[in-house]
Short mmCIF file of C-alpha atoms and ligand atoms in Angstrom, two decimals:
data_model
loop_
_atom_site.label_atom_id
_atom_site.label_comp_id
_atom_site.label_asym_id
_atom_site.label_seq_id
_atom_site.Cartn_x
_atom_site.Cartn_y
_atom_site.Cartn_z
CA MET A 269 38.64 -60.02 12.94
CA SER A 270 35.28 -59.20 14.49
CA ILE A 271 34.59 -56.27 16.78
CA ILE A 272 34.49 -57.61 20.64
CA MET A 273 30.70 -56.37 21.80
CA LYS A 274 30.82 -55.61 25.93
CA LEU A 275 27.89 -56.94 27.81
CA PRO A 276 26.83 -54.51 30.78
CA LYS A 277 26.43 -56.42 34.34
CA ASP A 278 23.11 -55.16 34.76
CA LYS A 279 21.38 -56.18 31.66
CA LYS A 280 17.91 -58.06 31.84
CA VAL A 281 16.59 -60.74 29.80
CA ILE A 282 14.07 -59.99 27.54
CA VAL A 283 13.58 -63.30 26.11
CA GLU A 284 15.30 -66.23 25.85
CA ARG A 285 15.08 -68.94 23.20
CA ALA A 286 16.71 -72.16 22.28
CA ASN A 287 19.41 -70.39 19.88
CA LYS A 288 19.58 -67.04 21.39
CA VAL A 289 19.13 -64.78 24.25
CA VAL A 290 18.01 -60.84 23.84
CA TYR A 291 18.90 -58.52 26.57
CA ASP A 292 18.05 -55.20 27.73
CA CYS A 293 21.22 -52.99 28.16
CA GLY A 294 19.40 -49.96 29.35
CA ASP A 295 19.74 -47.43 26.42
CA SER A 296 20.39 -50.45 23.86
CA VAL A 297 19.30 -54.22 23.33
CA ILE A 298 21.42 -56.85 22.75
CA LYS A 299 20.67 -60.19 20.75
CA VAL A 300 23.18 -62.88 21.55
CA PHE A 301 22.94 -65.92 19.31
CA ASN A 302 24.30 -69.30 20.38
CA SER A 303 27.62 -70.70 18.48
CA THR A 304 25.57 -73.30 16.18
CA LYS A 305 23.80 -69.98 14.47
CA PRO A 306 26.15 -69.40 11.10
CA ALA A 307 27.45 -66.16 11.01
CA ALA A 308 26.17 -65.39 7.69
CA ASP A 309 22.65 -65.45 9.30
CA ILE A 310 23.50 -62.93 11.97
CA LEU A 311 25.11 -60.93 9.28
CA ASN A 312 22.01 -61.19 7.00
CA GLU A 313 19.63 -60.10 9.93
CA ALA A 314 21.89 -56.93 10.40
CA LEU A 315 21.92 -56.06 6.96
CA ASN A 316 18.19 -56.75 6.54
CA LEU A 317 17.52 -54.42 9.56
CA ALA A 318 20.15 -51.82 7.78
CA ARG A 319 18.02 -52.02 4.28
CA ALA A 320 14.72 -51.93 6.24
CA GLU A 321 15.87 -48.55 7.63
CA GLN A 322 17.19 -47.22 4.09
CA ALA A 323 13.98 -48.09 2.58
CA GLY A 324 12.44 -45.52 5.21
CA ILE A 325 11.04 -47.93 7.30
CA ASP A 326 10.79 -47.42 11.18
CA VAL A 327 12.79 -49.64 12.74
CA PRO A 328 15.48 -49.77 15.80
CA GLU A 329 18.71 -48.17 14.87
CA LEU A 330 21.36 -50.54 14.50
CA VAL A 331 24.14 -49.80 16.67
CA GLU A 332 26.79 -52.50 16.03
CA VAL A 333 27.41 -56.21 15.04
CA GLY A 334 30.04 -58.31 16.71
CA LYS A 335 31.27 -61.22 19.36
CA THR A 336 30.52 -61.53 22.54
CA GLY A 337 32.11 -64.52 24.78
CA GLY A 338 32.80 -66.04 21.18
CA ASN A 339 28.99 -65.86 19.99
CA TRP A 340 27.49 -63.39 17.28
CA ALA A 341 25.31 -60.61 18.58
CA ILE A 342 23.48 -57.64 17.20
CA ARG A 343 22.98 -54.20 19.13
CA THR A 344 20.42 -51.94 18.43
CA LYS A 345 19.02 -49.11 20.11
CA LYS A 346 16.37 -49.68 22.53
CA VAL A 347 12.95 -48.32 21.55
CA GLU A 348 10.93 -47.21 24.52
CA GLY A 349 7.45 -48.79 24.43
CA LYS A 350 5.64 -52.00 24.89
CA THR A 351 5.09 -54.58 22.04
CA LEU A 352 1.85 -55.01 20.38
CA ARG A 353 1.65 -58.46 22.09
CA GLN A 354 1.93 -57.07 25.38
CA LEU A 355 -0.86 -54.70 24.84
CA ILE A 356 -3.14 -57.13 23.40
CA ASN A 357 -2.49 -59.57 26.25
CA GLU A 358 -2.86 -56.58 28.75
CA ASP A 359 -6.24 -55.45 27.00
CA PRO A 360 -7.85 -58.10 24.61
CA SER A 361 -10.95 -56.02 24.33
CA VAL A 362 -9.47 -53.34 22.50
CA ASP A 363 -9.45 -54.31 18.36
CA ARG A 364 -5.96 -53.48 17.23
CA MET A 365 -6.34 -55.25 14.05
CA THR A 366 -6.95 -52.57 11.89
CA GLU A 367 -3.62 -50.74 12.72
CA PHE A 368 -1.82 -54.04 12.45
CA VAL A 369 -2.79 -54.61 9.07
CA GLU A 370 -2.25 -51.10 8.01
CA LEU A 371 1.44 -51.24 9.72
CA GLU A 372 1.96 -54.25 7.49
CA LEU A 373 0.86 -52.48 4.40
CA SER A 374 2.61 -49.42 4.95
CA ILE A 375 5.84 -51.90 4.86
CA HIS A 376 4.75 -53.29 1.94
CA ALA A 377 4.81 -50.00 0.16
CA HIS A 378 8.27 -49.79 0.49
CA THR A 379 10.72 -51.20 -1.96
CA ASN A 380 14.59 -51.86 -1.38
CA PRO A 381 15.92 -53.38 -4.82
CA LEU A 382 18.74 -54.68 -2.80
CA MET A 383 17.07 -57.09 -0.32
CA ASN A 384 17.06 -60.97 -1.10
CA ARG A 385 14.17 -61.98 -3.48
CA GLN A 386 11.17 -63.85 -1.93
CA LYS A 387 11.13 -66.59 -4.58
CA ASP A 388 14.77 -67.33 -4.20
CA LYS A 389 14.34 -67.97 -0.48
CA TYR A 390 11.41 -70.17 -0.75
CA THR A 391 12.79 -72.21 -3.82
CA ARG A 392 16.12 -72.69 -1.48
CA MET A 393 13.57 -73.89 1.47
CA ILE A 394 11.25 -76.05 -0.41
CA ASN A 395 14.23 -77.66 -2.33
CA GLY A 396 15.83 -78.42 1.14
CA LEU A 397 12.55 -80.54 2.18
CA THR A 398 13.82 -83.70 0.70
CA GLU A 399 13.28 -85.82 3.83
CA VAL A 400 9.83 -84.47 4.46
CA ILE A 401 7.75 -84.15 1.37
CA SER A 402 7.71 -86.37 -1.86
CA GLU A 403 9.35 -85.05 -4.83
CA ALA A 404 6.03 -84.53 -6.51
CA THR A 405 4.88 -82.04 -3.73
CA ARG A 406 7.95 -80.15 -4.19
CA TYR A 407 7.62 -80.08 -7.71
CA GLU A 408 3.98 -78.87 -7.64
CA LEU A 409 5.15 -76.28 -4.86
CA LEU A 410 7.74 -75.02 -7.11
CA MET A 411 5.46 -74.84 -10.14
CA ARG A 412 2.91 -72.66 -8.14
CA LEU A 413 5.83 -70.47 -6.73
CA ASP A 414 7.08 -70.14 -10.20
CA GLY A 415 3.48 -68.88 -11.56
CA MET A 416 2.85 -66.26 -8.62
CA PRO A 417 3.25 -62.79 -9.68
CA ASN A 418 6.83 -61.13 -9.17
CA HIS A 419 6.65 -58.18 -6.94
CA SER A 420 8.98 -56.26 -5.26
CA LYS A 421 7.68 -54.95 -1.95
CA VAL A 422 9.64 -55.17 1.16
CA CYS A 423 7.96 -58.19 3.14
CA HIS A 424 9.06 -58.75 7.07
CA GLY A 425 8.66 -62.35 6.88
CA ASP A 426 7.75 -62.69 10.67
CA PHE A 427 4.92 -59.78 11.09
CA VAL A 428 3.58 -60.74 14.41
CA PRO A 429 2.60 -58.57 17.15
CA SER A 430 5.58 -59.47 19.55
CA ASN A 431 7.58 -57.88 16.69
CA ILE A 432 6.08 -54.41 16.72
CA ILE A 433 7.17 -52.03 19.38
CA VAL A 434 4.59 -49.35 20.21
CA ARG A 435 5.70 -46.03 21.79
CA GLU A 436 4.10 -43.81 24.30
CA ASP A 437 2.63 -41.67 21.40
CA GLY A 438 1.19 -44.34 19.34
CA SER A 439 3.82 -44.85 16.90
CA MET A 440 4.83 -48.02 15.76
CA CYS A 441 8.38 -49.50 15.17
CA VAL A 442 9.15 -52.93 13.85
CA CYS A 443 11.92 -55.06 14.89
CA ASP A 444 13.46 -58.85 14.21
CA TRP A 445 14.04 -58.38 10.42
CA ALA A 446 15.78 -61.85 10.06
CA HIS A 447 13.38 -63.26 7.55
CA ALA A 448 12.97 -60.33 5.42
CA THR A 449 12.75 -60.25 1.54
CA GLN A 450 11.35 -58.03 -1.33
CA GLY A 451 8.54 -60.05 -2.84
CA ASN A 452 4.77 -60.39 -2.72
CA GLY A 453 3.21 -58.83 0.36
CA ALA A 454 0.18 -61.64 -0.01
CA ALA A 455 3.05 -64.03 1.11
CA ASP A 456 3.75 -62.26 3.96
CA CYS A 457 -0.03 -62.14 4.83
CA ALA A 458 0.04 -65.87 4.32
CA THR A 459 3.01 -66.09 7.00
CA THR A 460 1.54 -64.05 9.62
CA TYR A 461 -1.59 -66.27 9.35
CA LEU A 462 0.10 -69.17 9.50
CA HIS A 463 1.93 -67.92 12.74
CA LEU A 464 -1.24 -66.76 14.40
CA LYS A 465 -2.87 -70.35 13.79
CA LEU A 466 0.35 -71.94 15.30
CA GLY A 467 0.21 -69.91 18.20
CA GLY A 468 -3.63 -71.03 18.75
CA GLU A 469 -4.85 -67.89 17.87
CA ASP A 470 -7.41 -69.21 15.52
CA GLU A 471 -10.24 -66.45 15.75
CA ILE A 472 -7.48 -63.56 15.45
CA ALA A 473 -6.06 -65.48 12.49
CA GLU A 474 -9.15 -65.21 10.62
CA ARG A 475 -10.47 -61.71 11.49
CA TYR A 476 -6.64 -60.82 10.43
CA LEU A 477 -6.84 -62.63 7.02
CA SER A 478 -10.23 -60.78 6.11
CA THR A 479 -8.91 -57.52 7.50
CA TYR A 480 -5.95 -57.88 5.14
CA VAL A 481 -7.90 -58.80 1.96
CA GLU A 482 -10.27 -55.73 2.70
CA ARG A 483 -7.66 -53.41 3.07
CA GLN A 484 -5.59 -54.57 0.33
CA GLY A 485 -8.13 -54.97 -2.13
CA CYS A 486 -7.04 -58.63 -3.02
CA SER A 487 -9.09 -61.96 -2.90
CA MET A 488 -8.86 -64.32 -0.25
CA ALA A 489 -8.27 -66.91 -2.90
CA TYR A 490 -4.94 -65.02 -3.90
CA VAL A 491 -3.67 -64.76 -0.38
CA GLN A 492 -4.66 -68.47 -0.02
CA GLY A 493 -2.54 -69.54 -3.08
CA TRP A 494 0.54 -68.66 -0.97
CA MET A 495 -0.77 -71.00 2.05
CA SER A 496 0.94 -74.18 0.64
CA ILE A 497 4.21 -72.28 -0.26
CA VAL A 498 4.70 -70.36 2.95
CA ALA A 499 3.64 -73.54 5.01
CA ALA A 500 6.52 -75.59 3.07
CA ALA A 501 9.11 -72.86 3.93
CA GLU A 502 7.95 -72.48 7.49
CA LEU A 503 8.51 -76.38 7.57
CA ALA A 504 11.93 -75.96 6.36
CA ARG A 505 12.80 -74.27 9.44
CA GLY A 506 12.38 -77.79 11.00
CA ARG A 507 10.50 -76.81 14.28
CA VAL A 508 9.17 -80.19 15.18
CA ILE A 509 6.08 -79.20 17.08
CA GLU A 510 4.70 -77.48 14.07
CA ARG A 511 5.30 -80.12 11.59
CA ASP A 512 1.83 -81.95 11.27
CA PHE A 513 0.07 -78.80 11.06
CA LEU A 514 2.23 -77.18 8.44
CA LEU A 515 2.17 -80.62 6.79
CA SER A 516 -1.76 -80.63 6.52
CA MET A 517 -1.51 -77.02 4.98
CA ILE A 518 0.66 -78.34 2.33
CA ASP A 519 -1.67 -81.17 1.65
CA VAL A 520 -3.98 -78.49 0.14
CA VAL A 521 -1.76 -78.86 -2.98
CA ASP A 522 -2.94 -82.15 -3.75
CA TYR A 523 -6.73 -81.58 -3.65
CA TYR A 524 -6.73 -78.38 -5.52
N1 ATP B 145 15.42 -52.41 19.75
C1 ATP B 145 14.74 -52.72 20.78
N2 ATP B 145 14.05 -52.11 21.41
C2 ATP B 145 13.30 -52.35 22.32
N3 ATP B 145 12.81 -53.77 22.32
C3 ATP B 145 13.51 -54.51 21.45
C4 ATP B 145 14.52 -54.22 20.73
N4 ATP B 145 14.90 -55.38 20.15
C5 ATP B 145 14.12 -56.24 20.58
N5 ATP B 145 13.38 -55.86 21.43
C6 ATP B 145 12.37 -56.55 22.09
O1 ATP B 145 12.97 -58.12 22.33
C7 ATP B 145 12.19 -58.96 21.54
C8 ATP B 145 13.05 -60.20 21.14
O2 ATP B 145 13.58 -59.69 19.99
P1 ATP B 145 13.44 -60.37 18.60
O3 ATP B 145 11.97 -60.24 18.15
O4 ATP B 145 14.28 -59.55 17.67
O5 ATP B 145 14.22 -61.52 18.78
P2 ATP B 145 13.22 -63.34 18.77
O6 ATP B 145 14.07 -64.24 19.38
O7 ATP B 145 12.72 -63.10 17.36
O8 ATP B 145 12.13 -63.29 19.55
P3 ATP B 145 10.73 -63.70 19.09
O9 ATP B 145 10.55 -64.92 18.82
O10 ATP B 145 10.04 -63.50 20.48
O11 ATP B 145 9.97 -62.82 18.19
C9 ATP B 145 11.08 -58.28 20.89
O12 ATP B 145 9.78 -58.69 20.88
C10 ATP B 145 10.88 -56.91 21.57
O13 ATP B 145 10.16 -57.21 22.64
MG1 MG B 146 10.43 -61.77 17.20
#
């Protein structure tokens, strides 16, 4: 039996997507998923959030997980502020790249041995691409993944400006832990780079990549080594509009 979650009448929609709606409910935020979303995904997202909090990361407080109108929902305490995405859009002339990258690196500085393992997740996703890429390419990607260094850093998995809430005092809180794992920070960096490219922000994507490499002290090639793997993982999410771009990133494998 699940807890019945009450949605207030005066709630406001923050975002509406194909498979979910996020509501501002005054002192809390409720993310309501549609009925096609498996319960395991919702429970995993809530567990990731709890584990990120346990690791000592500044995240919205988890209030409850339950069902509303037959749909699974997660309620978190509302964090007052604006998303980094809003701030960038309001004033693109302010350079926020260093704080964005430093925040990501500060997440990577944490560990939580209970989080799902990044390599296991990517392996499952690549193995699921039977209809999309050839067996030879899947094999190549899995071999490459296998050869990547094993790390156990907390990785957000969708570290983009819309998932960062900046409070009035400038402190930053990271939401949306649906894709979090423990693993290699460079894979997280490659994922952010791809998301920025997919969002059409090419110049920002390149600047992000060079800032990450500089601040982290790794080589560009090290992050690029993850690119084909994370592109395949993104492809496994099945968003049709992104397919050609992601396939072109995976092609890199064949020309190395
Ligand atoms: N606890 C919270 N406090 C304040 N705002 C929140 C909170 N949780 C979510 N939000 C806001 O709701 C938006 C959507 O939530 P979330 O990122 O969890 O869902 P999403 O469907 O992945 O959205 P997107 O695809 O835009 O990233 C966030 O970008 C943020 O603006
Ligand atoms: Mg989000």
